[in-house]
Amino acid sequence: MSQPHPDPSAQHPSRHLGASLSADDFKTLFRGHPGGVAVITADAGDGPVAMTATSVSSVSADPPLLVFSVSALSSASAVLSSAETVVVHLLDAHDLDLAKLGATSGVDRFADADSWSRLTTGEPVYRGVRAWVRCAVVSRMDAGGSIVIAGHALQSHVERDVEPGSPADALVFHNRTWHRLSDASVIG
C-alpha cells in the first residue's frame, strides 16, 4: 500500500484550507453527478468476489490504465486489496440485474453457476455483459475509508459494441437511481 499523503496545509504552512465538507454535503454534491456502472470481480485464492462500482475511470490509453475505488466496508475489499488481477465488467442497461446483484449486501453473487465462468487465467467473469477487461493491479492507495486501485489492461472482450456518438443503452447511476441513456437523452 502507498503511504498516506501528508496534510496539504503542512506542505504550505501559509495556506489555510478551511474545514472539510460534511459527509452529507459531499454526498449531496455527487448525487447530481452521474456515474457509469461496472461490476468488478476477483479471486485471490479463497473464492470469487464481486462488487458494483461507479468509480471506474480510464486514465491512459498508452499504457492502457484504469482506476476504481472500493470502500473498506465492502465485503469484496479484502480480496480486492490483495488480488494480483481483477476483471472490470463495463455494463449497459441490459446488465441491470448484474449491477443490482453486485450492489446487494449479503447475497452469493456467484450462486447462479450458469451466469459466470473463469478465464483460463482463473479470474471470475460474468457471461453476456456489454464488455469486460482483465487487468493487472499495478497500484493501490489508501484514500480515506476507501482504497483506490489502478489496473493495467491485459485482455478484453466486447459483446455489444458502441457506435461513436451513440448512447447505446449506457447504464448510469444518478441521484440514487439506475438510468438508461438513449437517443432521447442526446442533447448535443
PDB file of N, CA and C in Angstrom, residues 75-174:
ATOM      1  N   SER A  75     -17.716  -5.999   1.297  1.00  0.00           N
ATOM      2  CA  SER A  75     -17.349  -7.397   1.549  1.00  0.00           C
ATOM      3  C   SER A  75     -16.272  -7.869   0.581  1.00  0.00           C
ATOM      4  N   ALA A  76     -16.075  -7.159  -0.526  1.00  0.00           N
ATOM      5  CA  ALA A  76     -15.054  -7.526  -1.516  1.00  0.00           C
ATOM      6  C   ALA A  76     -13.710  -6.859  -1.254  1.00  0.00           C
ATOM      7  N   SER A  77     -13.644  -5.947  -0.295  1.00  0.00           N
ATOM      8  CA  SER A  77     -12.427  -5.133  -0.135  1.00  0.00           C
ATOM      9  C   SER A  77     -11.192  -5.957   0.217  1.00  0.00           C
ATOM     10  N   ALA A  78     -11.302  -6.964   1.066  1.00  0.00           N
ATOM     11  CA  ALA A  78     -10.120  -7.747   1.446  1.00  0.00           C
ATOM     12  C   ALA A  78      -9.516  -8.449   0.230  1.00  0.00           C
ATOM     13  N   VAL A  79     -10.371  -9.032  -0.614  1.00  0.00           N
ATOM     14  CA  VAL A  79      -9.870  -9.731  -1.804  1.00  0.00           C
ATOM     15  C   VAL A  79      -9.303  -8.728  -2.808  1.00  0.00           C
ATOM     16  N   LEU A  80     -10.017  -7.617  -3.039  1.00  0.00           N
ATOM     17  CA  LEU A  80      -9.524  -6.623  -3.987  1.00  0.00           C
ATOM     18  C   LEU A  80      -8.250  -5.952  -3.483  1.00  0.00           C
ATOM     19  N   SER A  81      -8.031  -5.968  -2.185  1.00  0.00           N
ATOM     20  CA  SER A  81      -6.805  -5.404  -1.616  1.00  0.00           C
ATOM     21  C   SER A  81      -5.599  -6.305  -1.810  1.00  0.00           C
ATOM     22  N   SER A  82      -5.844  -7.579  -2.140  1.00  0.00           N
ATOM     23  CA  SER A  82      -4.713  -8.499  -2.279  1.00  0.00           C
ATOM     24  C   SER A  82      -4.625  -9.194  -3.629  1.00  0.00           C
ATOM     25  N   ALA A  83      -5.669  -9.129  -4.447  1.00  0.00           N
ATOM     26  CA  ALA A  83      -5.662  -9.815  -5.745  1.00  0.00           C
ATOM     27  C   ALA A  83      -4.628  -9.194  -6.681  1.00  0.00           C
ATOM     28  N   GLU A  84      -3.951 -10.038  -7.436  1.00  0.00           N
ATOM     29  CA  GLU A  84      -2.985  -9.552  -8.425  1.00  0.00           C
ATOM     30  C   GLU A  84      -3.667  -9.069  -9.699  1.00  0.00           C
ATOM     31  N   THR A  85      -4.865  -9.626  -9.971  1.00  0.00           N
ATOM     32  CA  THR A  85      -5.615  -9.252 -11.166  1.00  0.00           C
ATOM     33  C   THR A  85      -7.088  -9.082 -10.795  1.00  0.00           C
ATOM     34  N   VAL A  86      -7.798  -8.312 -11.610  1.00  0.00           N
ATOM     35  CA  VAL A  86      -9.238  -8.106 -11.461  1.00  0.00           C
ATOM     36  C   VAL A  86      -9.862  -8.124 -12.850  1.00  0.00           C
ATOM     37  N   VAL A  87     -11.167  -8.342 -12.894  1.00  0.00           N
ATOM     38  CA  VAL A  87     -11.912  -8.186 -14.139  1.00  0.00           C
ATOM     39  C   VAL A  87     -12.937  -7.089 -13.910  1.00  0.00           C
ATOM     40  N   VAL A  88     -12.896  -6.065 -14.754  1.00  0.00           N
ATOM     41  CA  VAL A  88     -13.829  -4.948 -14.681  1.00  0.00           C
ATOM     42  C   VAL A  88     -14.845  -5.139 -15.803  1.00  0.00           C
ATOM     43  N   HIS A  89     -16.100  -5.337 -15.417  1.00  0.00           N
ATOM     44  CA  HIS A  89     -17.200  -5.520 -16.364  1.00  0.00           C
ATOM     45  C   HIS A  89     -17.875  -4.170 -16.566  1.00  0.00           C
ATOM     46  N   LEU A  90     -17.844  -3.646 -17.780  1.00  0.00           N
ATOM     47  CA  LEU A  90     -18.451  -2.359 -18.104  1.00  0.00           C
ATOM     48  C   LEU A  90     -19.864  -2.622 -18.620  1.00  0.00           C
ATOM     49  N   LEU A  91     -20.860  -2.159 -17.874  1.00  0.00           N
ATOM     50  CA  LEU A  91     -22.237  -2.581 -18.090  1.00  0.00           C
ATOM     51  C   LEU A  91     -23.049  -1.592 -18.907  1.00  0.00           C
ATOM     52  N   ASP A  92     -24.114  -2.108 -19.519  1.00  0.00           N
ATOM     53  CA  ASP A  92     -25.129  -1.271 -20.133  1.00  0.00           C
ATOM     54  C   ASP A  92     -26.477  -1.654 -19.525  1.00  0.00           C
ATOM     55  N   ALA A  93     -27.544  -1.036 -20.007  1.00  0.00           N
ATOM     56  CA  ALA A  93     -28.866  -1.251 -19.406  1.00  0.00           C
ATOM     57  C   ALA A  93     -29.305  -2.715 -19.446  1.00  0.00           C
ATOM     58  N   HIS A  94     -28.804  -3.482 -20.396  1.00  0.00           N
ATOM     59  CA  HIS A  94     -29.148  -4.903 -20.479  1.00  0.00           C
ATOM     60  C   HIS A  94     -28.548  -5.699 -19.314  1.00  0.00           C
ATOM     61  N   ASP A  95     -27.595  -5.094 -18.600  1.00  0.00           N
ATOM     62  CA  ASP A  95     -26.903  -5.751 -17.493  1.00  0.00           C
ATOM     63  C   ASP A  95     -27.393  -5.262 -16.126  1.00  0.00           C
ATOM     64  N   LEU A  96     -28.565  -4.647 -16.085  1.00  0.00           N
ATOM     65  CA  LEU A  96     -29.069  -4.069 -14.837  1.00  0.00           C
ATOM     66  C   LEU A  96     -29.166  -5.096 -13.716  1.00  0.00           C
ATOM     67  N   ASP A  97     -29.625  -6.303 -14.006  1.00  0.00           N
ATOM     68  CA  ASP A  97     -29.745  -7.324 -12.952  1.00  0.00           C
ATOM     69  C   ASP A  97     -28.387  -7.624 -12.317  1.00  0.00           C
ATOM     70  N   LEU A  98     -27.329  -7.673 -13.123  1.00  0.00           N
ATOM     71  CA  LEU A  98     -25.992  -7.907 -12.585  1.00  0.00           C
ATOM     72  C   LEU A  98     -25.540  -6.719 -11.736  1.00  0.00           C
ATOM     73  N   ALA A  99     -25.820  -5.499 -12.193  1.00  0.00           N
ATOM     74  CA  ALA A  99     -25.463  -4.305 -11.408  1.00  0.00           C
ATOM     75  C   ALA A  99     -26.137  -4.353 -10.047  1.00  0.00           C
ATOM     76  N   LYS A 100     -27.410  -4.714 -10.025  1.00  0.00           N
ATOM     77  CA  LYS A 100     -28.148  -4.811  -8.759  1.00  0.00           C
ATOM     78  C   LYS A 100     -27.591  -5.928  -7.882  1.00  0.00           C
ATOM     79  N   LEU A 101     -27.249  -7.062  -8.490  1.00  0.00           N
ATOM     80  CA  LEU A 101     -26.679  -8.182  -7.735  1.00  0.00           C
ATOM     81  C   LEU A 101     -25.383  -7.765  -7.054  1.00  0.00           C
ATOM     82  N   GLY A 102     -24.494  -7.102  -7.787  1.00  0.00           N
ATOM     83  CA  GLY A 102     -23.221  -6.673  -7.226  1.00  0.00           C
ATOM     84  C   GLY A 102     -23.357  -5.611  -6.156  1.00  0.00           C
ATOM     85  N   ALA A 103     -24.510  -4.925  -6.129  1.00  0.00           N
ATOM     86  CA  ALA A 103     -24.744  -3.870  -5.148  1.00  0.00           C
ATOM     87  C   ALA A 103     -25.541  -4.359  -3.932  1.00  0.00           C
ATOM     88  N   THR A 104     -25.965  -5.621  -3.948  1.00  0.00           N
ATOM     89  CA  THR A 104     -26.779  -6.153  -2.860  1.00  0.00           C
ATOM     90  C   THR A 104     -25.898  -6.822  -1.812  1.00  0.00           C
ATOM     91  N   SER A 105     -26.057  -6.407  -0.583  1.00  0.00           N
ATOM     92  CA  SER A 105     -25.274  -6.985   0.520  1.00  0.00           C
ATOM     93  C   SER A 105     -25.826  -8.340   0.938  1.00  0.00           C
ATOM     94  N   GLY A 106     -24.925  -9.202   1.360  1.00  0.00           N
ATOM     95  CA  GLY A 106     -25.312 -10.461   1.970  1.00  0.00           C
ATOM     96  C   GLY A 106     -25.822 -11.541   1.037  1.00  0.00           C
ATOM     97  N   VAL A 107     -25.593 -11.416  -0.265  1.00  0.00           N
ATOM     98  CA  VAL A 107     -26.028 -12.451  -1.203  1.00  0.00           C
ATOM     99  C   VAL A 107     -24.809 -13.118  -1.838  1.00  0.00           C
ATOM    100  N   ASP A 108     -25.006 -14.357  -2.286  1.00  0.00           N
ATOM    101  CA  ASP A 108     -23.952 -15.068  -3.015  1.00  0.00           C
ATOM    102  C   ASP A 108     -24.019 -14.617  -4.470  1.00  0.00           C
ATOM    103  N   ARG A 109     -23.082 -13.797  -4.874  1.00  0.00           N
ATOM    104  CA  ARG A 109     -23.093 -13.223  -6.223  1.00  0.00           C
ATOM    105  C   ARG A 109     -22.682 -14.225  -7.296  1.00  0.00           C
ATOM    106  N   PHE A 110     -22.310 -15.430  -6.859  1.00  0.00           N
ATOM    107  CA  PHE A 110     -21.889 -16.474  -7.802  1.00  0.00           C
ATOM    108  C   PHE A 110     -22.750 -17.722  -7.678  1.00  0.00           C
ATOM    109  N   ALA A 111     -23.923 -17.604  -7.060  1.00  0.00           N
ATOM    110  CA  ALA A 111     -24.810 -18.754  -6.859  1.00  0.00           C
ATOM    111  C   ALA A 111     -25.311 -19.322  -8.176  1.00  0.00           C
ATOM    112  N   ASP A 112     -25.561 -18.472  -9.165  1.00  0.00           N
ATOM    113  CA  ASP A 112     -26.024 -18.929 -10.473  1.00  0.00           C
ATOM    114  C   ASP A 112     -24.804 -19.318 -11.305  1.00  0.00           C
ATOM    115  N   ALA A 113     -24.459 -20.580 -11.262  1.00  0.00           N
ATOM    116  CA  ALA A 113     -23.251 -21.073 -11.939  1.00  0.00           C
ATOM    117  C   ALA A 113     -23.305 -20.879 -13.452  1.00  0.00           C
ATOM    118  N   ASP A 114     -24.501 -20.717 -14.017  1.00  0.00           N
ATOM    119  CA  ASP A 114     -24.626 -20.515 -15.458  1.00  0.00           C
ATOM    120  C   ASP A 114     -24.323 -19.081 -15.884  1.00  0.00           C
ATOM    121  N   SER A 115     -24.250 -18.143 -14.937  1.00  0.00           N
ATOM    122  CA  SER A 115     -24.066 -16.735 -15.285  1.00  0.00           C
ATOM    123  C   SER A 115     -22.602 -16.319 -15.353  1.00  0.00           C
ATOM    124  N   TRP A 116     -21.699 -17.189 -14.934  1.00  0.00           N
ATOM    125  CA  TRP A 116     -20.288 -16.802 -14.905  1.00  0.00           C
ATOM    126  C   TRP A 116     -19.412 -18.024 -15.160  1.00  0.00           C
ATOM    127  N   SER A 117     -18.168 -17.759 -15.445  1.00  0.00           N
ATOM    128  CA  SER A 117     -17.163 -18.815 -15.623  1.00  0.00           C
ATOM    129  C   SER A 117     -15.822 -18.223 -15.199  1.00  0.00           C
ATOM    130  N   ARG A 118     -14.781 -18.980 -15.394  1.00  0.00           N
ATOM    131  CA  ARG A 118     -13.433 -18.472 -15.103  1.00  0.00           C
ATOM    132  C   ARG A 118     -12.669 -18.347 -16.409  1.00  0.00           C
ATOM    133  N   LEU A 119     -11.875 -17.292 -16.496  1.00  0.00           N
ATOM    134  CA  LEU A 119     -10.963 -17.171 -17.612  1.00  0.00           C
ATOM    135  C   LEU A 119      -9.888 -18.249 -17.467  1.00  0.00           C
ATOM    136  N   THR A 120      -9.138 -18.520 -18.517  1.00  0.00           N
ATOM    137  CA  THR A 120      -8.069 -19.526 -18.421  1.00  0.00           C
ATOM    138  C   THR A 120      -7.026 -19.129 -17.388  1.00  0.00           C
ATOM    139  N   THR A 121      -6.975 -17.834 -17.064  1.00  0.00           N
ATOM    140  CA  THR A 121      -6.038 -17.335 -16.055  1.00  0.00           C
ATOM    141  C   THR A 121      -6.628 -17.386 -14.641  1.00  0.00           C
ATOM    142  N   GLY A 122      -7.892 -17.823 -14.501  1.00  0.00           N
ATOM    143  CA  GLY A 122      -8.502 -18.065 -13.199  1.00  0.00           C
ATOM    144  C   GLY A 122      -9.488 -17.031 -12.697  1.00  0.00           C
ATOM    145  N   GLU A 123      -9.533 -15.834 -13.277  1.00  0.00           N
ATOM    146  CA  GLU A 123     -10.432 -14.803 -12.770  1.00  0.00           C
ATOM    147  C   GLU A 123     -11.888 -15.117 -13.111  1.00  0.00           C
ATOM    148  N   PRO A 124     -12.811 -14.773 -12.197  1.00  0.00           N
ATOM    149  CA  PRO A 124     -14.237 -14.934 -12.493  1.00  0.00           C
ATOM    150  C   PRO A 124     -14.707 -13.852 -13.461  1.00  0.00           C
ATOM    151  N   VAL A 125     -15.504 -14.259 -14.451  1.00  0.00           N
ATOM    152  CA  VAL A 125     -16.029 -13.316 -15.442  1.00  0.00           C
ATOM    153  C   VAL A 125     -17.501 -13.661 -15.685  1.00  0.00           C
ATOM    154  N   TYR A 126     -18.348 -12.633 -15.687  1.00  0.00           N
ATOM    155  CA  TYR A 126     -19.772 -12.824 -15.960  1.00  0.00           C
ATOM    156  C   TYR A 126     -19.992 -12.905 -17.458  1.00  0.00           C
ATOM    157  N   ARG A 127     -20.878 -13.796 -17.861  1.00  0.00           N
ATOM    158  CA  ARG A 127     -21.182 -14.004 -19.276  1.00  0.00           C
ATOM    159  C   ARG A 127     -22.183 -12.963 -19.775  1.00  0.00           C
ATOM    160  N   GLY A 128     -22.040 -12.582 -21.036  1.00  0.00           N
ATOM    161  CA  GLY A 128     -23.039 -11.776 -21.717  1.00  0.00           C
ATOM    162  C   GLY A 128     -23.053 -10.295 -21.394  1.00  0.00           C
ATOM    163  N   VAL A 129     -22.124  -9.795 -20.591  1.00  0.00           N
ATOM    164  CA  VAL A 129     -22.102  -8.360 -20.281  1.00  0.00           C
ATOM    165  C   VAL A 129     -21.630  -7.576 -21.500  1.00  0.00           C
ATOM    166  N   ARG A 130     -21.910  -6.274 -21.495  1.00  0.00           N
ATOM    167  CA  ARG A 130     -21.529  -5.441 -22.641  1.00  0.00           C
ATOM    168  C   ARG A 130     -20.052  -5.578 -22.970  1.00  0.00           C
ATOM    169  N   ALA A 131     -19.193  -5.472 -21.952  1.00  0.00           N
ATOM    170  CA  ALA A 131     -17.753  -5.593 -22.181  1.00  0.00           C
ATOM    171  C   ALA A 131     -17.061  -5.885 -20.855  1.00  0.00           C
ATOM    172  N   TRP A 132     -15.906  -6.523 -20.937  1.00  0.00           N
ATOM    173  CA  TRP A 132     -15.083  -6.712 -19.740  1.00  0.00           C
ATOM    174  C   TRP A 132     -13.620  -6.545 -20.101  1.00  0.00           C
ATOM    175  N   VAL A 133     -12.835  -6.221 -19.086  1.00  0.00           N
ATOM    176  CA  VAL A 133     -11.391  -6.073 -19.264  1.00  0.00           C
ATOM    177  C   VAL A 133     -10.690  -6.707 -18.065  1.00  0.00           C
ATOM    178  N   ARG A 134      -9.728  -7.550 -18.352  1.00  0.00           N
ATOM    179  CA  ARG A 134      -8.891  -8.176 -17.313  1.00  0.00           C
ATOM    180  C   ARG A 134      -7.690  -7.267 -17.090  1.00  0.00           C
ATOM    181  N   CYS A 135      -7.422  -6.948 -15.831  1.00  0.00           N
ATOM    182  CA  CYS A 135      -6.351  -6.004 -15.504  1.00  0.00           C
ATOM    183  C   CYS A 135      -5.405  -6.576 -14.461  1.00  0.00           C
ATOM    184  N   ALA A 136      -4.130  -6.253 -14.603  1.00  0.00           N
ATOM    185  CA  ALA A 136      -3.143  -6.495 -13.555  1.00  0.00           C
ATOM    186  C   ALA A 136      -3.175  -5.287 -12.626  1.00  0.00           C
ATOM    187  N   VAL A 137      -3.283  -5.532 -11.330  1.00  0.00           N
ATOM    188  CA  VAL A 137      -3.262  -4.430 -10.371  1.00  0.00           C
ATOM    189  C   VAL A 137      -1.837  -3.902 -10.300  1.00  0.00           C
ATOM    190  N   VAL A 138      -1.668  -2.616 -10.587  1.00  0.00           N
ATOM    191  CA  VAL A 138      -0.332  -2.020 -10.599  1.00  0.00           C
ATOM    192  C   VAL A 138      -0.107  -1.059  -9.439  1.00  0.00           C
ATOM    193  N   SER A 139      -1.187  -0.645  -8.773  1.00  0.00           N
ATOM    194  CA  SER A 139      -1.027   0.284  -7.664  1.00  0.00           C
ATOM    195  C   SER A 139      -2.273   0.279  -6.794  1.00  0.00           C
ATOM    196  N   ARG A 140      -2.063   0.485  -5.509  1.00  0.00           N
ATOM    197  CA  ARG A 140      -3.155   0.663  -4.553  1.00  0.00           C
ATOM    198  C   ARG A 140      -2.799   1.845  -3.670  1.00  0.00           C
ATOM    199  N   MET A 141      -3.813   2.632  -3.312  1.00  0.00           N
ATOM    200  CA  MET A 141      -3.582   3.783  -2.461  1.00  0.00           C
ATOM    201  C   MET A 141      -4.735   3.914  -1.475  1.00  0.00           C
ATOM    202  N   ASP A 142      -4.413   4.039  -0.193  1.00  0.00           N
ATOM    203  CA  ASP A 142      -5.426   4.332   0.804  1.00  0.00           C
ATOM    204  C   ASP A 142      -5.952   5.733   0.552  1.00  0.00           C
ATOM    205  N   ALA A 143      -7.271   5.882   0.598  1.00  0.00           N
ATOM    206  CA  ALA A 143      -7.891   7.190   0.385  1.00  0.00           C
ATOM    207  C   ALA A 143      -9.101   7.290   1.312  1.00  0.00           C
ATOM    208  N   GLY A 144      -8.903   7.854   2.483  1.00  0.00           N
ATOM    209  CA  GLY A 144      -9.993   7.928   3.452  1.00  0.00           C
ATOM    210  C   GLY A 144     -10.422   6.524   3.834  1.00  0.00           C
ATOM    211  N   GLY A 145     -11.695   6.233   3.731  1.00  0.00           N
ATOM    212  CA  GLY A 145     -12.212   4.904   4.049  1.00  0.00           C
ATOM    213  C   GLY A 145     -12.279   4.002   2.837  1.00  0.00           C
ATOM    214  N   SER A 146     -11.518   4.316   1.814  1.00  0.00           N
ATOM    215  CA  SER A 146     -11.526   3.531   0.580  1.00  0.00           C
ATOM    216  C   SER A 146     -10.106   3.216   0.140  1.00  0.00           C
ATOM    217  N   ILE A 147     -10.024   2.344  -0.854  1.00  0.00           N
ATOM    218  CA  ILE A 147      -8.760   2.015  -1.499  1.00  0.00           C
ATOM    219  C   ILE A 147      -8.942   2.322  -2.976  1.00  0.00           C
ATOM    220  N   VAL A 148      -8.040   3.108  -3.539  1.00  0.00           N
ATOM    221  CA  VAL A 148      -8.047   3.386  -4.971  1.00  0.00           C
ATOM    222  C   VAL A 148      -7.094   2.382  -5.617  1.00  0.00           C
ATOM    223  N   ILE A 149      -7.596   1.692  -6.623  1.00  0.00           N
ATOM    224  CA  ILE A 149      -6.830   0.636  -7.295  1.00  0.00           C
ATOM    225  C   ILE A 149      -6.633   1.013  -8.756  1.00  0.00           C
ATOM    226  N   ALA A 150      -5.389   0.928  -9.222  1.00  0.00           N
ATOM    227  CA  ALA A 150      -5.074   1.165 -10.636  1.00  0.00           C
ATOM    228  C   ALA A 150      -4.788  -0.171 -11.292  1.00  0.00           C
ATOM    229  N   GLY A 151      -5.347  -0.363 -12.476  1.00  0.00           N
ATOM    230  CA  GLY A 151      -5.148  -1.606 -13.205  1.00  0.00           C
ATOM    231  C   GLY A 151      -4.648  -1.364 -14.611  1.00  0.00           C
ATOM    232  N   HIS A 152      -3.745  -2.239 -15.050  1.00  0.00           N
ATOM    233  CA  HIS A 152      -3.193  -2.217 -16.410  1.00  0.00           C
ATOM    234  C   HIS A 152      -3.975  -3.248 -17.220  1.00  0.00           C
ATOM    235  N   ALA A 153      -4.651  -2.799 -18.273  1.00  0.00           N
ATOM    236  CA  ALA A 153      -5.488  -3.669 -19.096  1.00  0.00           C
ATOM    237  C   ALA A 153      -4.639  -4.689 -19.848  1.00  0.00           C
ATOM    238  N   LEU A 154      -5.001  -5.971 -19.686  1.00  0.00           N
ATOM    239  CA  LEU A 154      -4.261  -7.062 -20.309  1.00  0.00           C
ATOM    240  C   LEU A 154      -5.047  -7.773 -21.400  1.00  0.00           C
ATOM    241  N   GLN A 155      -6.359  -7.878 -21.208  1.00  0.00           N
ATOM    242  CA  GLN A 155      -7.201  -8.668 -22.104  1.00  0.00           C
ATOM    243  C   GLN A 155      -8.606  -8.090 -22.015  1.00  0.00           C
ATOM    244  N   SER A 156      -9.340  -8.085 -23.134  1.00  0.00           N
ATOM    245  CA  SER A 156     -10.704  -7.571 -23.089  1.00  0.00           C
ATOM    246  C   SER A 156     -11.607  -8.345 -24.034  1.00  0.00           C
ATOM    247  N   HIS A 157     -12.896  -8.146 -23.820  1.00  0.00           N
ATOM    248  CA  HIS A 157     -13.910  -8.720 -24.705  1.00  0.00           C
ATOM    249  C   HIS A 157     -15.065  -7.732 -24.777  1.00  0.00           C
ATOM    250  N   VAL A 158     -15.535  -7.434 -25.985  1.00  0.00           N
ATOM    251  CA  VAL A 158     -16.685  -6.551 -26.180  1.00  0.00           C
ATOM    252  C   VAL A 158     -17.798  -7.380 -26.789  1.00  0.00           C
ATOM    253  N   GLU A 159     -18.877  -7.528 -26.052  1.00  0.00           N
ATOM    254  CA  GLU A 159     -20.054  -8.283 -26.511  1.00  0.00           C
ATOM    255  C   GLU A 159     -20.979  -7.389 -27.331  1.00  0.00           C
ATOM    256  N   ARG A 160     -21.193  -6.153 -26.840  1.00  0.00           N
ATOM    257  CA  ARG A 160     -22.064  -5.198 -27.520  1.00  0.00           C
ATOM    258  C   ARG A 160     -21.269  -3.909 -27.720  1.00  0.00           C
ATOM    259  N   ASP A 161     -20.827  -3.686 -28.949  1.00  0.00           N
ATOM    260  CA  ASP A 161     -20.008  -2.510 -29.254  1.00  0.00           C
ATOM    261  C   ASP A 161     -20.879  -1.257 -29.232  1.00  0.00           C
ATOM    262  N   VAL A 162     -20.241  -0.133 -29.073  1.00  0.00           N
ATOM    263  CA  VAL A 162     -20.915   1.162 -29.034  1.00  0.00           C
ATOM    264  C   VAL A 162     -20.473   1.962 -30.245  1.00  0.00           C
ATOM    265  N   GLU A 163     -21.443   2.386 -31.058  1.00  0.00           N
ATOM    266  CA  GLU A 163     -21.138   3.216 -32.223  1.00  0.00           C
ATOM    267  C   GLU A 163     -20.746   4.617 -31.759  1.00  0.00           C
ATOM    268  N   PRO A 164     -19.738   5.237 -32.380  1.00  0.00           N
ATOM    269  CA  PRO A 164     -19.359   6.598 -31.992  1.00  0.00           C
ATOM    270  C   PRO A 164     -20.565   7.540 -32.007  1.00  0.00           C
ATOM    271  N   GLY A 165     -20.741   8.288 -30.927  1.00  0.00           N
ATOM    272  CA  GLY A 165     -21.834   9.245 -30.815  1.00  0.00           C
ATOM    273  C   GLY A 165     -23.154   8.669 -30.356  1.00  0.00           C
ATOM    274  N   SER A 166     -23.244   7.357 -30.191  1.00  0.00           N
ATOM    275  CA  SER A 166     -24.490   6.705 -29.789  1.00  0.00           C
ATOM    276  C   SER A 166     -24.504   6.463 -28.277  1.00  0.00           C
ATOM    277  N   PRO A 167     -25.642   6.679 -27.610  1.00  0.00           N
ATOM    278  CA  PRO A 167     -25.709   6.365 -26.179  1.00  0.00           C
ATOM    279  C   PRO A 167     -25.702   4.862 -25.922  1.00  0.00           C
ATOM    280  N   ALA A 168     -26.169   4.065 -26.904  1.00  0.00           N
ATOM    281  CA  ALA A 168     -26.089   2.597 -26.868  1.00  0.00           C
ATOM    282  C   ALA A 168     -26.573   1.976 -25.565  1.00  0.00           C
ATOM    283  N   ASP A 169     -27.659   2.486 -25.005  1.00  0.00           N
ATOM    284  CA  ASP A 169     -28.244   1.915 -23.791  1.00  0.00           C
ATOM    285  C   ASP A 169     -27.283   1.932 -22.603  1.00  0.00           C
ATOM    286  N   ALA A 170     -26.429   2.952 -22.527  1.00  0.00           N
ATOM    287  CA  ALA A 170     -25.493   3.043 -21.409  1.00  0.00           C
ATOM    288  C   ALA A 170     -26.252   3.028 -20.086  1.00  0.00           C
ATOM    289  N   LEU A 171     -25.695   2.360 -19.093  1.00  0.00           N
ATOM    290  CA  LEU A 171     -26.266   2.302 -17.750  1.00  0.00           C
ATOM    291  C   LEU A 171     -25.514   3.288 -16.876  1.00  0.00           C
ATOM    292  N   VAL A 172     -26.238   4.204 -16.256  1.00  0.00           N
ATOM    293  CA  VAL A 172     -25.627   5.161 -15.343  1.00  0.00           C
ATOM    294  C   VAL A 172     -26.403   5.159 -14.029  1.00  0.00           C
ATOM    295  N   PHE A 173     -25.700   5.533 -12.984  1.00  0.00           N
ATOM    296  CA  PHE A 173     -26.311   5.683 -11.675  1.00  0.00           C
ATOM    297  C   PHE A 173     -26.311   7.167 -11.361  1.00  0.00           C
ATOM    298  N   HIS A 174     -27.514   7.711 -11.122  1.00  0.00           N
ATOM    299  CA  HIS A 174     -27.659   9.141 -10.891  1.00  0.00           C
ATOM    300  C   HIS A 174     -28.745   9.365  -9.856  1.00  0.00           C
TER     301      HIS A 174
END
